[in-house]
Short mmCIF file of C-alpha atoms in Angstrom, two decimals:
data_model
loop_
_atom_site.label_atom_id
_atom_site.label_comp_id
_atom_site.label_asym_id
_atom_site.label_seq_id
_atom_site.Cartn_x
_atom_site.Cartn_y
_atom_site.Cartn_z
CA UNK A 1 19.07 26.76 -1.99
CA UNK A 2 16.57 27.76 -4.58
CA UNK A 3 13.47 27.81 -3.71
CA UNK A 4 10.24 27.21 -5.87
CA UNK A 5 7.51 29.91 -5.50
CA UNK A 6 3.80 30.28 -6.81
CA UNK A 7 1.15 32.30 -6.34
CA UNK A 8 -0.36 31.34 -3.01
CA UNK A 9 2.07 29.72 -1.21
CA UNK A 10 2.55 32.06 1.47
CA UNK A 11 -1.02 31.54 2.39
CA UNK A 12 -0.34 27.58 2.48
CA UNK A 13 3.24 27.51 3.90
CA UNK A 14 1.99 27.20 7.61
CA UNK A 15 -1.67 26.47 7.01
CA UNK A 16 -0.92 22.37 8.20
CA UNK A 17 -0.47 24.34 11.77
CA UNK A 18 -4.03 26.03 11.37
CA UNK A 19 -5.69 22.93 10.62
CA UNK A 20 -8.10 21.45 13.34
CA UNK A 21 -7.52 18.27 15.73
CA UNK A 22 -10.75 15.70 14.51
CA UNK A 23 -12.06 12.73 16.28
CA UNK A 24 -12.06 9.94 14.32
CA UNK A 25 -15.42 8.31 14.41
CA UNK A 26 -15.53 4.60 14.16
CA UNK A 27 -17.94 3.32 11.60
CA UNK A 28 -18.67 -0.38 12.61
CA UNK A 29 -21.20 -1.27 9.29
CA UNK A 30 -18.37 -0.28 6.85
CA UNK A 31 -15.67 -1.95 9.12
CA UNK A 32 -14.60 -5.53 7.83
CA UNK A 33 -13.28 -8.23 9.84
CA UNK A 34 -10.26 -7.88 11.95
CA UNK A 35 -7.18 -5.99 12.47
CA UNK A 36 -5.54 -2.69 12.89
CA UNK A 37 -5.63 -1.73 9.21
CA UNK A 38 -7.68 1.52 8.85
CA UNK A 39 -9.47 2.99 6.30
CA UNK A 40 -10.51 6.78 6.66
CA UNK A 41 -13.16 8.26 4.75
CA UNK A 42 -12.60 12.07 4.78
CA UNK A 43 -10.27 15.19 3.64
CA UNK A 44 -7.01 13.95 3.80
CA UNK A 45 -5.46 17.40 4.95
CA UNK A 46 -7.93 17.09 7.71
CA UNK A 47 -7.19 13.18 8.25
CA UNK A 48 -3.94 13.51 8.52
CA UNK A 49 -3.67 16.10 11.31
CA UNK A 50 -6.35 13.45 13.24
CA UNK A 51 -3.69 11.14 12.62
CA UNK A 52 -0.91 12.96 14.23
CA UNK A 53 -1.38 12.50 17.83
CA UNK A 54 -1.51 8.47 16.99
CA UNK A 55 1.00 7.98 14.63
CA UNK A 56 3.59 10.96 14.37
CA UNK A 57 7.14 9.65 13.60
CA UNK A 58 5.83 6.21 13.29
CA UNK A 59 5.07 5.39 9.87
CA UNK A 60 7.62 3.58 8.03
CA UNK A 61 6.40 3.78 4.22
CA UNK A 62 4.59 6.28 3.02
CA UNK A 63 3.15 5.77 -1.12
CA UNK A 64 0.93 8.59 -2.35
CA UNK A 65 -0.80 8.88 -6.19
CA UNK A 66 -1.73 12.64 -6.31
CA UNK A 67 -4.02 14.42 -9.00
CA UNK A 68 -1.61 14.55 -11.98
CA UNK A 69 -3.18 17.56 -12.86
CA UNK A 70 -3.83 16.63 -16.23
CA UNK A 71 -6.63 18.78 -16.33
CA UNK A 72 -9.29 15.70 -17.75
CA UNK A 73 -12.40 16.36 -15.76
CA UNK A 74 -14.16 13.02 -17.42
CA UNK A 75 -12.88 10.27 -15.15
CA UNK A 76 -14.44 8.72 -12.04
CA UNK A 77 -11.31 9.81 -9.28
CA UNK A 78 -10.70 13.14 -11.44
CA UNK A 79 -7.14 13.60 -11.89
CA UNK A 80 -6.70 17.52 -11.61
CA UNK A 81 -7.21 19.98 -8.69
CA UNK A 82 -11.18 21.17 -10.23
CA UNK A 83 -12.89 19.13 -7.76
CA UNK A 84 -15.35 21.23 -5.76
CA UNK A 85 -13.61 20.13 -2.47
CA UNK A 86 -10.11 21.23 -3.48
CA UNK A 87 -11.57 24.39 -4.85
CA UNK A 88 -13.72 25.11 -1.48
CA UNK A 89 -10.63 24.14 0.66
CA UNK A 90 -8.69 26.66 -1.83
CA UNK A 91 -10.54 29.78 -1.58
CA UNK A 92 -10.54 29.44 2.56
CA UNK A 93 -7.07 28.46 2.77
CA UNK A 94 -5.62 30.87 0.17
CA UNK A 95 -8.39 33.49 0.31
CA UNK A 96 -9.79 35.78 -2.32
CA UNK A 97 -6.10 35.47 -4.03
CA UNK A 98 -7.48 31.57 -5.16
CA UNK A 99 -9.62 33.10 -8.05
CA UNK A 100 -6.03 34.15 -9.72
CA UNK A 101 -4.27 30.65 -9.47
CA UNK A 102 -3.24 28.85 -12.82
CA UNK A 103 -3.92 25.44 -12.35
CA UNK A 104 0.01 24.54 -11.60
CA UNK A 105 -0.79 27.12 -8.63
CA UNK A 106 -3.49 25.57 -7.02
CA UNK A 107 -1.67 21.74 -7.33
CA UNK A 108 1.19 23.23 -5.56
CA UNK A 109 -1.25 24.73 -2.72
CA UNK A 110 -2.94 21.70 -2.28
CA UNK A 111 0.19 19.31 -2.36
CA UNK A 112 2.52 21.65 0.21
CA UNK A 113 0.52 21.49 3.73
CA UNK A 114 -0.33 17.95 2.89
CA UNK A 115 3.14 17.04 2.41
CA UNK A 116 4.11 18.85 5.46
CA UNK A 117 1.75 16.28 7.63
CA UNK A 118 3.24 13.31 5.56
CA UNK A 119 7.00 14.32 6.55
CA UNK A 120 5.76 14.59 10.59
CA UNK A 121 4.18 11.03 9.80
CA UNK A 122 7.36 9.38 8.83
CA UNK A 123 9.61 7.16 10.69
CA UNK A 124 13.66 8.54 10.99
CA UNK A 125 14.30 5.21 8.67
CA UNK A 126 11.04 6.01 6.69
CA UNK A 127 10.30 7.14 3.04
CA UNK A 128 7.88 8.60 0.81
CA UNK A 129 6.69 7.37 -2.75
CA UNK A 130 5.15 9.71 -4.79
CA UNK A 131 3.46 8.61 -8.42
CA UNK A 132 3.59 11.71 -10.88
CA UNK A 133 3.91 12.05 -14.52
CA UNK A 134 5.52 15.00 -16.80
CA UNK A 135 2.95 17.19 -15.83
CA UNK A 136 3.91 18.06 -12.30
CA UNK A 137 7.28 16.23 -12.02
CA UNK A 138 9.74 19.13 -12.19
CA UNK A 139 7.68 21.34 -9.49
CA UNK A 140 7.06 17.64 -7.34
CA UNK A 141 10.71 17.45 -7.17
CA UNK A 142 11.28 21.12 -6.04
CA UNK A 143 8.54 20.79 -3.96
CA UNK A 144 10.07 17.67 -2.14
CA UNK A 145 13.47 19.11 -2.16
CA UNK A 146 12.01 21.55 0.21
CA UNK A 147 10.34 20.05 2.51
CA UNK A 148 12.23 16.72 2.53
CA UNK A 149 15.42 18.75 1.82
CA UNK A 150 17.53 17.66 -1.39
CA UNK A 151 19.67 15.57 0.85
CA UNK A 152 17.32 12.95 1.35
CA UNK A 153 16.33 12.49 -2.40
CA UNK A 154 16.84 8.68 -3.38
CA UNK A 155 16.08 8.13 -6.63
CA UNK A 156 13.68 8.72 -9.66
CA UNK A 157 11.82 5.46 -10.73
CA UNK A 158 10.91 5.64 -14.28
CA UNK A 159 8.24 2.78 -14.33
CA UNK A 160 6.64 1.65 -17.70
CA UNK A 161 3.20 1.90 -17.25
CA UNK A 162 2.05 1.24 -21.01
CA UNK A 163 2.70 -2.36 -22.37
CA UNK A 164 2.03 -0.97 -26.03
CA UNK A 165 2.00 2.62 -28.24
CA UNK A 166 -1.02 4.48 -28.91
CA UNK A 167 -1.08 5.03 -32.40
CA UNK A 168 -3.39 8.12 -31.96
CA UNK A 169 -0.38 10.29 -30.25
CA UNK A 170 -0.22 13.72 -31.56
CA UNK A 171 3.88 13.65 -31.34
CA UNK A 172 4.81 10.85 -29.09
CA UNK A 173 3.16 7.62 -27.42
CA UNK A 174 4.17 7.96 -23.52
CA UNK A 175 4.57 5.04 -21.86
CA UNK A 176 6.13 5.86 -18.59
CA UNK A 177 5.23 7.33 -15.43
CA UNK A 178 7.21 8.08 -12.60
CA UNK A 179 7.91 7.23 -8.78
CA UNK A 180 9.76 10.34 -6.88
CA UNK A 181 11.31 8.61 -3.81
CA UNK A 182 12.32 10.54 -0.69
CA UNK A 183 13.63 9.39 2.74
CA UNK A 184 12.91 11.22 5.85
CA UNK A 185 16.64 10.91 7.17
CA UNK A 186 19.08 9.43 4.19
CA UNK A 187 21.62 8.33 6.39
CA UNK A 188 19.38 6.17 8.52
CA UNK A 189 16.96 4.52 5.11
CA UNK A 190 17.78 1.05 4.25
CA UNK A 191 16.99 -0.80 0.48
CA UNK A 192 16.30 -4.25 0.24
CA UNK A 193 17.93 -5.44 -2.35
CA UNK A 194 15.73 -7.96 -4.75
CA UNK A 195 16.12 -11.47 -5.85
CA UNK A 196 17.86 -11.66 -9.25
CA UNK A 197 16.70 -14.97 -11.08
CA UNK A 198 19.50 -14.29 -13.72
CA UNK A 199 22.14 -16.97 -12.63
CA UNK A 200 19.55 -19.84 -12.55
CA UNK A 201 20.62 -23.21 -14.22
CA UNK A 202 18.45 -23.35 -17.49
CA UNK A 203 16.43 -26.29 -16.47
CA UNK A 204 14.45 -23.55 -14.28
CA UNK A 205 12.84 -22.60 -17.58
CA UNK A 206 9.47 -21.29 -16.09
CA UNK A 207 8.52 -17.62 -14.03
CA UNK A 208 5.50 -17.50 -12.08
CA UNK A 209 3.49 -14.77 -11.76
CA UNK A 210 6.17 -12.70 -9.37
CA UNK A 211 9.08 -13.59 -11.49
CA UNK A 212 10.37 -16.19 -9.66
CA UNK A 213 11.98 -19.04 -11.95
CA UNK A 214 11.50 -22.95 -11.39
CA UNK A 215 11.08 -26.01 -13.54
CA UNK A 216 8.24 -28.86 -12.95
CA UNK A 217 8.80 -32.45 -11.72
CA UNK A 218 5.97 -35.30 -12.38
CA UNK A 219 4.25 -36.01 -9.16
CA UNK A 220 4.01 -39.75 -9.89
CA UNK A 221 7.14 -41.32 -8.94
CA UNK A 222 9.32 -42.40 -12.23
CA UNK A 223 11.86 -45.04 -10.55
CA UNK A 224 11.18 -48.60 -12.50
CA UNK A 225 11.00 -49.92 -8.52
CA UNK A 226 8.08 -47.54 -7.10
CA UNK A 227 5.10 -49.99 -7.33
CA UNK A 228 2.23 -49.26 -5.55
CA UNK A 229 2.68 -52.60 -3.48
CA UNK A 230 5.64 -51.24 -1.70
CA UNK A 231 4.50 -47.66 -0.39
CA UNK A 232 0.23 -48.13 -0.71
CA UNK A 233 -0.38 -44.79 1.18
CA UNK A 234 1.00 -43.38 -1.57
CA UNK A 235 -2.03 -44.89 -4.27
CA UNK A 236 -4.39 -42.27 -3.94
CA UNK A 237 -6.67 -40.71 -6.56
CA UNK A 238 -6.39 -36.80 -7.32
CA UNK A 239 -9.63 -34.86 -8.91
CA UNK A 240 -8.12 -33.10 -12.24
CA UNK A 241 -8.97 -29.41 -13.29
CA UNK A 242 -11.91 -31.01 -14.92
CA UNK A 243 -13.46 -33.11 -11.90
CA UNK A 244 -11.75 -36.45 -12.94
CA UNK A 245 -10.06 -38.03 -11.00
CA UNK A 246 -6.30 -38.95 -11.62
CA UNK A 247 -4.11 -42.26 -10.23
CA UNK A 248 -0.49 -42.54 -10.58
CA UNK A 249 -0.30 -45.17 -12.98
CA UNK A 250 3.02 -46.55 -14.96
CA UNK A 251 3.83 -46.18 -18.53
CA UNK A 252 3.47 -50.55 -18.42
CA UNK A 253 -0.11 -49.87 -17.13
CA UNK A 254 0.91 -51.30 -13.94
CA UNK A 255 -0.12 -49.27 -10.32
CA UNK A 256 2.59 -46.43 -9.54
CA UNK A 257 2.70 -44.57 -6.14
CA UNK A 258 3.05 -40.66 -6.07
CA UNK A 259 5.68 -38.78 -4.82
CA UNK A 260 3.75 -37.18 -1.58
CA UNK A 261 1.58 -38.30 0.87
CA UNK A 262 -2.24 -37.03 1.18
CA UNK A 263 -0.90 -35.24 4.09
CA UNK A 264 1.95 -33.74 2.04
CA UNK A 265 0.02 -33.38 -0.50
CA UNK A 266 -2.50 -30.74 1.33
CA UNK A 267 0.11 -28.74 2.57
CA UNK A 268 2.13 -28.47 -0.95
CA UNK A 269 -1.32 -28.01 -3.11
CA UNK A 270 -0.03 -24.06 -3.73
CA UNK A 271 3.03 -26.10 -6.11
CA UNK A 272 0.73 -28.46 -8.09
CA UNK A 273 0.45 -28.03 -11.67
CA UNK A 274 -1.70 -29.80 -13.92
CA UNK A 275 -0.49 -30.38 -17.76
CA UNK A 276 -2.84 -31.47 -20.13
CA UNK A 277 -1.58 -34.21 -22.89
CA UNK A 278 -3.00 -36.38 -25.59
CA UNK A 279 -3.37 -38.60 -22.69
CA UNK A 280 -5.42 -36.69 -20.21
CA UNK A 281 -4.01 -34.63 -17.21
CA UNK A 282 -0.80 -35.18 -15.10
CA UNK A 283 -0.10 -33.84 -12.26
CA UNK A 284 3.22 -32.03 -12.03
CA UNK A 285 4.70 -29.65 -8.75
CA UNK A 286 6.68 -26.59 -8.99
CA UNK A 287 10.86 -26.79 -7.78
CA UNK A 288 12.14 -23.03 -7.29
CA UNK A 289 15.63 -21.85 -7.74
CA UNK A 290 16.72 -21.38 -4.23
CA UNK A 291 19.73 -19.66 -5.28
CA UNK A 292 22.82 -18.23 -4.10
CA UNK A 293 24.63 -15.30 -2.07
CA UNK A 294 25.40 -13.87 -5.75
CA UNK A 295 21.38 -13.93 -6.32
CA UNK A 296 20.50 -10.62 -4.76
CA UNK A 297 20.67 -7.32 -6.76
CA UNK A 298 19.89 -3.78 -5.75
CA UNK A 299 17.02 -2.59 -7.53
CA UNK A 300 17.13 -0.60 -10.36
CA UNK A 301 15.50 3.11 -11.64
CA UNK A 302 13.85 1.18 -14.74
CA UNK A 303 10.82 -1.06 -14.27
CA UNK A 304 9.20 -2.81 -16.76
CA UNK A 305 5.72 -3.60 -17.29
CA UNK A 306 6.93 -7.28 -17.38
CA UNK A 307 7.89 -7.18 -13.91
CA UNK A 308 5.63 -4.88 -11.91
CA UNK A 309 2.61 -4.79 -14.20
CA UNK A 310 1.08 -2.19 -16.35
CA UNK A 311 -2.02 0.34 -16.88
CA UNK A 312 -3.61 -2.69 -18.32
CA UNK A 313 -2.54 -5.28 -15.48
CA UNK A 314 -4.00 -3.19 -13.38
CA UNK A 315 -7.24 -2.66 -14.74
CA UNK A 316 -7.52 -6.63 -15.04
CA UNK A 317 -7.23 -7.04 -11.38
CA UNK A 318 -9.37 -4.06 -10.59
CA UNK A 319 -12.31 -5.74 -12.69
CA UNK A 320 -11.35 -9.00 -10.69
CA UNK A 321 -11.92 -7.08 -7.28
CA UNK A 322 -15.26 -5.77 -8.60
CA UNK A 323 -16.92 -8.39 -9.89
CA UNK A 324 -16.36 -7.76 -13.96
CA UNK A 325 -17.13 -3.83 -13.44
CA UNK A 326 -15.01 -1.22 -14.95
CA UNK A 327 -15.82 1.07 -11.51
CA UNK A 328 -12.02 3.28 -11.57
CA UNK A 329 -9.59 4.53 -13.79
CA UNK A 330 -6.07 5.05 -13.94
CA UNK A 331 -5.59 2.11 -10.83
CA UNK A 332 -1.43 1.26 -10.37
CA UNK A 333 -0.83 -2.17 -10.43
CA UNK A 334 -0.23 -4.83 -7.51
CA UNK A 335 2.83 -5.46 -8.93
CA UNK A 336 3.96 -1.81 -8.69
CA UNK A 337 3.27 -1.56 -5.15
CA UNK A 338 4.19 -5.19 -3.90
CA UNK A 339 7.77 -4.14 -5.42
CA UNK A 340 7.50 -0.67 -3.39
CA UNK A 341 6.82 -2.63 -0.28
CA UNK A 342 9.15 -5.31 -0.74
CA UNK A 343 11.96 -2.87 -1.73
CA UNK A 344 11.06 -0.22 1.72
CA UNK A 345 9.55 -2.14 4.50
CA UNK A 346 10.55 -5.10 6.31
CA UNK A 347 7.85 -8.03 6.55
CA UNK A 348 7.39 -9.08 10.15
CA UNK A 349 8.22 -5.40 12.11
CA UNK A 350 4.77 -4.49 11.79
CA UNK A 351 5.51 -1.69 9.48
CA UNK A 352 2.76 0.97 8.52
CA UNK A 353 2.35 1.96 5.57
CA UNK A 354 0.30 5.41 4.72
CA UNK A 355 -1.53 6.05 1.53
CA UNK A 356 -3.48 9.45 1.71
CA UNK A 357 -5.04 9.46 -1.79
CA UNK A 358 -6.20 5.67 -1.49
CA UNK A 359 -8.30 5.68 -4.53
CA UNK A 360 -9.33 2.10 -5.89
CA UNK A 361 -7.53 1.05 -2.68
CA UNK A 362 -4.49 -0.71 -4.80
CA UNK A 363 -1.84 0.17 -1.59
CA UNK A 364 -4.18 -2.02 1.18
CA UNK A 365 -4.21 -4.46 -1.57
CA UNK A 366 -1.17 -4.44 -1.97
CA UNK A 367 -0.32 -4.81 1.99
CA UNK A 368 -2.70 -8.14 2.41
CA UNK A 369 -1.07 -9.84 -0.47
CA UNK A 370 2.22 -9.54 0.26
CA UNK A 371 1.76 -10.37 3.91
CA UNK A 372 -0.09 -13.60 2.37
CA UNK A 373 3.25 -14.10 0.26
CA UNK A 374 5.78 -13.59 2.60
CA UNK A 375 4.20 -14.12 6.29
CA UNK A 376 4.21 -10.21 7.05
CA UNK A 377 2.64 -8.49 9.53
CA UNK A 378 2.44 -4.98 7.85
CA UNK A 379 -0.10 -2.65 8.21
CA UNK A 380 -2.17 0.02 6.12
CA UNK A 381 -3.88 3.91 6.97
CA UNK A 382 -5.52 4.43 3.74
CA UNK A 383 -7.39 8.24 3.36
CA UNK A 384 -9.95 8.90 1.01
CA UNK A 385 -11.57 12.05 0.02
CA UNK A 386 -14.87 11.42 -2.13
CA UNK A 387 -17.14 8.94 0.29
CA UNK A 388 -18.75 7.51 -2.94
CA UNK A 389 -15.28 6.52 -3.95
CA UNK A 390 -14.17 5.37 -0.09
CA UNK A 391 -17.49 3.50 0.34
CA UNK A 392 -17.82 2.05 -2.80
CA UNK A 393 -15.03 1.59 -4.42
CA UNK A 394 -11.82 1.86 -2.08
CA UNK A 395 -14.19 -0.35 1.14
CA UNK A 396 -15.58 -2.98 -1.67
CA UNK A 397 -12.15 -3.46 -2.95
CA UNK A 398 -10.39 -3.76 0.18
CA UNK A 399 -12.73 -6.38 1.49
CA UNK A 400 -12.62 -8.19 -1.83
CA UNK A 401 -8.31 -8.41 -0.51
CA UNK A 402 -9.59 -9.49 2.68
CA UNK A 403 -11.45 -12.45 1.85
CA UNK A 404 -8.91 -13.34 -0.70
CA UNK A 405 -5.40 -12.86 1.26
CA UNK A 406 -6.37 -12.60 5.21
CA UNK A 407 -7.07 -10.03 7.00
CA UNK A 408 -9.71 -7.42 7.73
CA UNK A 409 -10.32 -3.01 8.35
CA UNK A 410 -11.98 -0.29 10.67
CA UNK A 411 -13.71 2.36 8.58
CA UNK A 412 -13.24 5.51 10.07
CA UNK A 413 -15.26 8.75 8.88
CA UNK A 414 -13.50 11.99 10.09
CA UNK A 415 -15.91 14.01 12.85
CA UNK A 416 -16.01 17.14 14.68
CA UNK A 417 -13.22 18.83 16.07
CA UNK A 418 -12.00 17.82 19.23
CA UNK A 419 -12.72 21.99 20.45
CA UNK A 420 -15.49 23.99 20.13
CA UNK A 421 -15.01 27.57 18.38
CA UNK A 422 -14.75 28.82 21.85
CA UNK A 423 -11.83 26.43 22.74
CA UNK A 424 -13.96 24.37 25.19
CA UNK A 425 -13.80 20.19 24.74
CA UNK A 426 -16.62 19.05 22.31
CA UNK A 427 -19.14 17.02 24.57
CA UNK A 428 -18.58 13.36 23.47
CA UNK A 429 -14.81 13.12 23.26
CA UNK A 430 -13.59 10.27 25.20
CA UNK A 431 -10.62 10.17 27.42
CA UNK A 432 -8.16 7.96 24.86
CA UNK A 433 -8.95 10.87 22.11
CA UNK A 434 -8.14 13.20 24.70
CA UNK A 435 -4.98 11.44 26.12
CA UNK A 436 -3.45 11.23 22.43
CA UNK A 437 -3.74 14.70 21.58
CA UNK A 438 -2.66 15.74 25.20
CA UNK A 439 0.30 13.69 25.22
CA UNK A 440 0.98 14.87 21.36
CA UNK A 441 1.03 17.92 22.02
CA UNK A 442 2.84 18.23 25.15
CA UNK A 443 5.82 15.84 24.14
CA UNK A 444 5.77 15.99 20.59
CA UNK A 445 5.48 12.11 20.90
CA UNK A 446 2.54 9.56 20.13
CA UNK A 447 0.42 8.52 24.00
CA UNK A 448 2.72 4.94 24.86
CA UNK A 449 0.62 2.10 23.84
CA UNK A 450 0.06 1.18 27.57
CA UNK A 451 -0.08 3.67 30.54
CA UNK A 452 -2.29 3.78 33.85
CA UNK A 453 -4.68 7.29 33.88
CA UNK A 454 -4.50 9.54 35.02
CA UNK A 455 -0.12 9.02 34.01
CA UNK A 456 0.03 9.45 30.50
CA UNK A 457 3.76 8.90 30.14
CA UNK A 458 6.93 10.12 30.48
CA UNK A 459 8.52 11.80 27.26
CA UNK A 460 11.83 11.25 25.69
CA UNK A 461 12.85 14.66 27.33
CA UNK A 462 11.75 13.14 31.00
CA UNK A 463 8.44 15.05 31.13
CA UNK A 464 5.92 13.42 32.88
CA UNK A 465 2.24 14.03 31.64
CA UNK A 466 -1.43 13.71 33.86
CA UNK A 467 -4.54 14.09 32.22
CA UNK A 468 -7.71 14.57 34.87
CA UNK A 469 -10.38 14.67 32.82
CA UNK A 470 -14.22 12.74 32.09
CA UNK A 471 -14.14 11.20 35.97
CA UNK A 472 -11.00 9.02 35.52
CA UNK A 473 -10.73 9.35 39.64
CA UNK A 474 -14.36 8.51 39.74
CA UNK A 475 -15.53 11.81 40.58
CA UNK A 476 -17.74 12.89 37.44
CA UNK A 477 -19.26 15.85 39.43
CA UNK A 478 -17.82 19.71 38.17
CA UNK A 479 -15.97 19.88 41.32
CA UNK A 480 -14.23 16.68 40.27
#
């Protein structure tokens, strides 16, 4: 197969294996409610081997938006490999040899051990997402090819992330990004295929704000017989958009009845629509096109800023999550991501979903509102590198999602190593930490979710695994 080379890789090709175990320290003041959702405020090389012992081969979607390596130093979350962590992380990974590196160079060093953890992250039925433009896209796909291996490419989104041209453009306006997709093991990755709308009667002449297609009904009831006499639970006054308040009343003048109980009418207020006309505000609620077995579609390679959103879309519901403030650039839109997830994970299987370069925090946005959508139970690992960024922007916008959708975080901050330079056990570490990286990295496997110290588990392989250690028997002298 041919292979892509550069000038440090041989440096970086096995450097994912050099990289310390961390503890990952709980930070309770950032945390955010409930749930197992993290957010990780650190290196994400260095995150990701923390998360290893946890979460190895359990990760079912993994959607990463790397540097583009654009080279424009100007923007909050810069979007090359210039940043004074990459280049410290560059000269002791790669060595003296860094100070050579064109800038295509030191992207491909700093994408290839980090990819490496990804791949050990994913589920056999998992997949990774990767956001790139022309800049990097040619060397991302060789890149992928070999570490993924070229068997388990899927497909090349071409997503339209501009919803007009720039009429500055030197030769052309670009208006597309794209989304590299990979699968861990083809042969075991499953698509969900995606509603098609298409083959809807044309009385569903509406599309909400996820493209689904339905037509309104009045809420009052229109039969010449529904008096308010005959059903008066149904005579009720509802408070307008504008605080007045609305009764069903007939065309005649005469007392109508609605359609729904107040009961009903609580649990249904997510379909009410008001329309205002010459005559004040009526109350209408939305029908959906349930469709049909000939309704589903597999998705396509081309999406369209009308259906998943654009560079502008996105920086709308940014400034929504922030309060009016223009705090991030360059965000990816809901839409992009809810289609990812709906596309590559399955709602209620608890699926985790990884994003390593978390950014404005779009992916664990992304996560609560489509569990709120669908009743999912999916969970997020988001890593971020710059703690302004992952305190500030990433933690304010993921308990903005919170509030809104359900739900809640643990901010984690990446510590010490679990060893000292002389290989002894940093004072401190507990006996969980411990067990996981034990367990890890005798069996390859993440520590079972329940086991009785000092029995780790049992591995696949029928090795059994005791950990004696920080006076599990009760015996916390040195003899112990």
């Amino acid at each position: 197969m041919p292979a892509l080379e550069w000038i440090g890789k041989q440096a970086v090709v096995r450097h994912h294996l050099e990289v310390p175990y961390r503890i990952l320290a709980p930070v309770p003041e950032l945390s955010y409610g409930e749930g197992e959702n993290l957010l990780v405020e650190g290196d994400n090389l260095e995150a990701l081997k923390a998360l290893l012992p946890e979460y190895r081969g359990r990760v079912r979607l993994i959607y990463i938006d790397p540097p583009y390596n654009t080279g424009n130093e100007g923007w909050v979350y810069n979007d090359n490999v210039s940043s004074p962590e990459i280049q410290a992380w560059l000269k002791k990974a790669v060595g003296p040899e860094a100070e050579d590196l064109s800038r295509h160079d030191k992207w491909l060093s700093m994408m290839y051990p980090r990819l490496r953890l990804l791949h050990e992250l994913l589920r056999e039925d998992g997949s990774l997402w990767m956001s790139i433009d022309d800049n990097e896209v040619h060397r991302a796909r060789m890149l992928l090819d070999e570490i993924f291996g070229p068997q388990n490419f899927v497909a090349t989104v071409v997503w339209e992330r501009s919803d007009s041209p720039r009429m500055d453009a030197s030769y052309f306006s670009v208006r597309h990004d794209y989304v590299l997709v990979y699968a861990k093991n083809k042969p075991f990755f499953r698509v969900k295929r995606l509603r098609d709308n298409g083959g809807a009667p044309s009385h569903y002449n509406r599309i909400d704000e996820h493209g689904r297609r339905y037509y309104l009904k009045p809420l009052r009831a229109m039969g010449q017989a529904d008096r308010r006499e005959d059903r008066p639970s149904m005579y009720y006054p509802i408070e307008a958009p504008d605080g007045s308040l609305v009764y069903p009343q007939k065309q005649d003048g005469s007392a109508g009845r609605w359609r729904w109980s107040r009961e009903k009418l609580l649990q249904k207020q997510h379909l009410l629509e008001w329309v205002r006309g010459p005559e004040g505000w009526t109350p209408y609620y939305r029908i959906y096109y349930a469709g049909d077995q000939g309704t589903e579609r597999p998705p396509e390679t081309i999406w369209f800023h009308t259906e998943v959103g654009s560079n502008r879309t996105a920086a709308k519901e940014t400034k929504e999550a922030f309060g009016g403030q223009d705090l991030f650039d360059t965000p990816k839109p809901l839409g992009l991501l809810q289609r990812i997830l709906q596309i590559a994970t399955n709602p209620h299987d608890g699926d985790i979903v990884l994003d390593s370069f978390a950014g404005s925090g779009t992916t664990g946005h992304a996560v609560l509102k489509q569990n709120a959508e669908d009743g999912g139970n999916r969970r997020f690992i988001l890593v971020e590198l710059d703690p302004r960024i992952a305190q500030n922007i990433t933690r304010k916008r993921l308990e903005y999602a919170a509030r809104t959708h359900g739900g809640g975080f643990r901010y984690l901050r990446l510590g010490e190593p679990l060893f000292t330079p002389d290989g002894r056990i940093r004072e401190g570490v507990d006996y969980l930490t411990l067990a996981r990286y034990v367990y890890y990295r005798e069996t390859g496997e993440p520590l079972p979710e329940t086991f009785t110290p000092p029995l780790l588990g049992v591995s696949q392989r029928g090795v059994a695994v005791y950990l004696l250690y920080n006076g599990v028997l009760k015996d916390k002298s040195p003899k112990g």
